[in-house]
XYZ file of N, CA and C in Angstrom:
327
model
N -3.236 -14.812 -25.788
C -3.325 -14.860 -24.343
C -4.597 -14.166 -23.880
N -5.204 -14.726 -22.846
C -6.392 -14.118 -22.268
C -6.027 -13.014 -21.296
N -7.020 -12.259 -20.950
C -6.806 -11.188 -19.983
C -6.807 -11.751 -18.569
N -6.021 -11.172 -17.729
C -5.978 -11.581 -16.332
C -7.132 -10.904 -15.594
N -7.859 -11.676 -14.829
C -8.969 -11.133 -14.056
C -8.446 -10.734 -12.683
N -8.755 -9.514 -12.288
C -8.307 -8.988 -11.003
C -9.519 -8.844 -10.087
N -9.440 -9.431 -8.931
C -10.476 -9.267 -7.914
C -10.134 -7.994 -7.151
N -10.827 -6.917 -7.486
C -10.465 -5.601 -6.965
C -10.537 -5.515 -5.445
N -11.555 -6.133 -4.849
C -11.670 -6.073 -3.389
C -10.494 -6.776 -2.714
N -10.077 -7.893 -3.289
C -8.939 -8.621 -2.712
C -7.657 -7.813 -2.852
N -7.456 -7.214 -4.022
C -6.273 -6.387 -4.237
C -6.268 -5.200 -3.281
N -7.431 -4.583 -3.075
C -7.522 -3.444 -2.150
C -7.183 -3.884 -0.725
N -7.700 -5.037 -0.308
C -7.419 -5.527 1.040
C -5.941 -5.863 1.203
N -5.385 -6.586 0.244
C -3.963 -6.944 0.322
C -3.090 -5.697 0.327
N -3.437 -4.725 -0.509
C -2.681 -3.472 -0.542
C -2.747 -2.747 0.789
N -3.941 -2.633 1.340
C -4.106 -1.950 2.628
C -3.274 -2.626 3.711
N -3.330 -3.935 3.736
C -2.620 -4.705 4.770
C -1.109 -4.480 4.697
N -0.541 -4.595 3.496
C 0.919 -4.474 3.396
C 1.385 -3.023 3.448
N 0.572 -2.085 2.943
C 0.973 -0.683 3.025
C 1.081 -0.256 4.486
N 0.090 -0.625 5.291
C 0.121 -0.242 6.707
C 1.242 -0.977 7.433
N 1.492 -2.221 7.093
C 2.612 -2.950 7.707
C 3.942 -2.273 7.388
N 4.074 -1.751 6.180
C 5.328 -1.100 5.769
C 5.557 0.228 6.474
N 4.513 0.806 7.042
C 4.656 2.096 7.725
C 5.564 2.003 8.942
N 5.694 0.822 9.491
C 6.533 0.626 10.674
C 8.020 0.644 10.356
N 8.363 0.480 9.104
C 9.771 0.352 8.713
C 10.350 1.680 8.247
N 11.447 2.071 8.880
C 12.148 3.284 8.448
C 12.838 3.087 7.105
N 13.008 1.842 6.686
C 13.614 1.541 5.387
C 12.541 1.506 4.298
N 11.448 0.809 4.561
C 10.408 0.642 3.540
C 9.547 1.879 3.330
N 9.266 2.607 4.397
C 8.343 3.734 4.257
C 8.776 4.760 3.203
N 10.008 5.269 3.214
C 10.370 6.269 2.193
C 10.257 5.717 0.771
N 10.646 4.466 0.597
C 10.537 3.825 -0.710
C 9.071 3.728 -1.139
N 8.214 3.261 -0.224
C 6.795 3.115 -0.535
C 6.153 4.473 -0.807
N 6.521 5.469 -0.039
C 5.997 6.825 -0.255
C 6.301 7.293 -1.680
N 7.535 7.100 -2.109
C 7.911 7.508 -3.476
C 7.134 6.721 -4.524
N 7.005 5.423 -4.313
C 6.307 4.575 -5.291
C 4.817 4.915 -5.376
N 4.171 5.094 -4.236
C 2.743 5.427 -4.239
C 2.512 6.798 -4.861
N 3.357 7.753 -4.517
C 3.213 9.093 -5.086
C 3.399 9.059 -6.599
N 4.379 8.303 -7.072
C 4.622 8.209 -8.517
C 3.469 7.509 -9.236
N 2.919 6.476 -8.640
C 1.868 5.695 -9.294
C 0.490 6.342 -9.177
N 0.174 6.855 -7.989
C -1.193 7.300 -7.719
C -1.341 8.804 -7.546
N -0.234 9.504 -7.348
C -0.300 10.952 -7.194
C -0.045 11.403 -5.766
N 0.232 12.689 -5.631
C 0.610 13.229 -4.322
C -0.482 13.121 -3.254
N -1.782 13.178 -3.582
C -2.764 12.988 -2.501
C -2.635 11.629 -1.804
N -2.268 10.607 -2.557
C -2.079 9.283 -1.957
C -0.789 9.234 -1.140
N 0.238 9.917 -1.598
C 1.465 10.014 -0.814
C 1.225 10.740 0.497
N 0.442 11.818 0.435
C 0.114 12.564 1.652
C -0.723 11.711 2.602
N -1.650 10.928 2.051
C -2.456 10.035 2.885
C -1.576 8.987 3.560
N -0.565 8.508 2.846
C 0.361 7.538 3.432
C 1.148 8.175 4.574
N 1.585 9.405 4.383
C 2.312 10.117 5.442
C 1.417 10.319 6.664
N 0.154 10.676 6.443
C -0.782 10.824 7.560
C -0.973 9.495 8.283
N -1.109 8.422 7.517
C -1.280 7.103 8.126
C -0.073 6.731 8.973
N 1.103 7.038 8.476
C 2.311 6.704 9.241
C 2.339 7.456 10.567
N 2.008 8.728 10.514
C 1.985 9.536 11.737
C 0.972 8.957 12.728
N -0.198 8.583 12.248
C -1.241 8.060 13.126
C -0.909 6.670 13.665
N -0.337 5.817 12.837
C 0.026 4.464 13.270
C 1.085 4.513 14.365
N 1.932 5.505 14.315
C 2.995 5.624 15.318
C 2.521 6.309 16.595
N 1.250 6.649 16.646
C 0.682 7.296 17.821
C 0.385 6.308 18.934
N -0.234 6.796 20.018
C -0.438 5.972 21.209
C -1.592 4.967 21.124
N -2.497 5.122 20.173
C -3.667 4.250 20.135
C -3.310 2.877 19.576
N -3.550 1.832 20.340
C -3.159 0.476 19.963
C -3.899 -0.035 18.732
N -5.120 0.483 18.489
C -5.921 -0.019 17.378
C -5.737 0.768 16.082
N -4.845 1.724 16.090
C -4.690 2.592 14.920
C -4.299 1.841 13.643
N -3.438 0.830 13.695
C -3.145 0.099 12.453
C -4.396 -0.516 11.815
N -5.342 -0.979 12.635
C -6.577 -1.546 12.104
C -7.424 -0.471 11.426
N -7.488 0.693 12.055
C -8.245 1.813 11.489
C -7.618 2.256 10.169
N -6.304 2.389 10.153
C -5.627 2.828 8.926
C -5.745 1.784 7.819
N -5.701 0.507 8.171
C -5.899 -0.544 7.163
C -7.289 -0.438 6.548
N -8.288 -0.201 7.378
C -9.655 -0.060 6.868
C -9.767 1.145 5.938
N -9.144 2.250 6.318
C -9.182 3.443 5.467
C -8.498 3.186 4.126
N -7.354 2.501 4.157
C -6.643 2.205 2.914
C -7.412 1.211 2.054
N -8.107 0.270 2.664
C -8.908 -0.672 1.880
C -9.979 0.076 1.089
N -10.689 0.962 1.750
C -11.729 1.741 1.073
C -11.116 2.662 0.023
N -10.021 3.299 0.368
C -9.339 4.209 -0.566
C -8.929 3.461 -1.838
N -8.356 2.274 -1.668
C -7.907 1.502 -2.827
C -9.076 0.901 -3.605
N -10.132 0.485 -2.912
C -11.321 -0.004 -3.619
C -11.911 1.094 -4.494
N -12.027 2.302 -3.939
C -12.547 3.428 -4.723
C -11.654 3.719 -5.923
N -10.361 3.709 -5.698
C -9.417 3.954 -6.788
C -9.619 2.942 -7.913
N -9.691 1.675 -7.561
C -9.825 0.624 -8.570
C -11.187 0.636 -9.249
N -12.203 1.072 -8.533
C -13.533 1.164 -9.131
C -13.541 2.201 -10.252
N -12.891 3.320 -10.019
C -12.906 4.406 -11.004
C -11.726 4.372 -11.969
N -10.677 3.644 -11.606
C -9.489 3.536 -12.463
C -9.013 2.086 -12.524
N -9.816 1.206 -13.103
C -9.425 -0.210 -13.150
C -8.140 -0.447 -13.936
N -7.769 0.492 -14.776
C -6.530 0.353 -15.545
C -5.290 0.367 -14.652
N -5.443 0.813 -13.405
C -4.312 0.831 -12.473
C -4.121 -0.501 -11.747
N -5.019 -1.447 -11.960
C -4.961 -2.689 -11.184
C -3.678 -3.481 -11.413
N -3.166 -3.496 -12.621
C -1.938 -4.256 -12.881
C -0.755 -3.645 -12.141
N -0.582 -2.346 -12.269
C 0.544 -1.686 -11.594
C 0.385 -1.722 -10.080
N -0.831 -1.539 -9.598
C -1.054 -1.613 -8.155
C -0.767 -3.025 -7.657
N -1.175 -4.024 -8.411
C -0.878 -5.410 -8.042
C 0.613 -5.677 -7.966
N 1.355 -5.122 -8.906
C 2.821 -5.270 -8.863
C 3.403 -4.604 -7.621
N 2.900 -3.418 -7.301
C 3.397 -2.718 -6.116
C 3.087 -3.517 -4.852
N 1.883 -4.035 -4.749
C 1.507 -4.835 -3.578
C 2.405 -6.064 -3.466
N 2.671 -6.722 -4.570
C 3.569 -7.887 -4.558
C 4.974 -7.496 -4.135
N 5.441 -6.370 -4.629
C 6.785 -5.899 -4.286
C 6.889 -5.563 -2.804
N 5.881 -4.885 -2.267
C 5.887 -4.554 -0.835
C 5.842 -5.833 -0.007
N 5.000 -6.767 -0.403
C 4.901 -8.043 0.312
C 6.248 -8.750 0.346
N 6.928 -8.784 -0.787
C 8.244 -9.411 -0.859
C 9.239 -8.698 0.050
N 9.251 -7.382 0.005
C 10.206 -6.616 0.803
C 9.958 -6.776 2.297
N 8.698 -6.863 2.693
C 8.378 -7.067 4.108
C 8.860 -8.437 4.572
N 8.702 -9.432 3.718
C 9.063 -10.795 4.113
C 10.548 -11.101 3.962
N 11.286 -10.227 3.295
C 12.723 -10.449 3.092
C 13.480 -10.253 4.404
N 14.597 -10.940 4.571
C 15.416 -10.740 5.771
C 15.796 -9.266 5.914
N 15.588 -8.733 7.085
C 15.911 -7.332 7.327
C 14.786 -6.386 6.949
N 13.696 -6.895 6.385
C 12.540 -6.067 6.093
C 12.572 -5.301 4.796
N 13.651 -5.388 4.044
C 13.698 -4.697 2.748
C 14.691 -5.411 1.857
N 14.235 -5.751 0.684
C 15.122 -6.432 -0.257
C 15.268 -5.598 -1.510
N 16.434 -5.599 -2.036
C 16.661 -4.911 -3.300
C 16.603 -3.410 -3.178
N 16.636 -2.784 -4.307
C 16.557 -1.329 -4.368
C 15.515 -0.968 -5.401
N 15.104 0.317 -5.375
C 14.200 0.736 -6.428
C 13.228 1.738 -6.031
């Protein structure tokens, strides 16, 4: 079998988009916080908590700002740790599925 090629910029953008979308959910956020902290470490979990606090603030454009910050954060991560691309891709797919599931969260884990 050949190796799977990962487009890091696309993965970073998709991750940023769904991570920020999940911040709105009281069901998905705690799950995502645990998963990001386990996969990437506590600084990323803390950044997610900060993003959630800011997204829930009064500024209407904050989700766009937080998405941009997460895109850069994830691009940098993948640039220096490309070995994380497979697991990060799985997490992004899982978050995408959970967001699109009826009720905003499917399954457990």
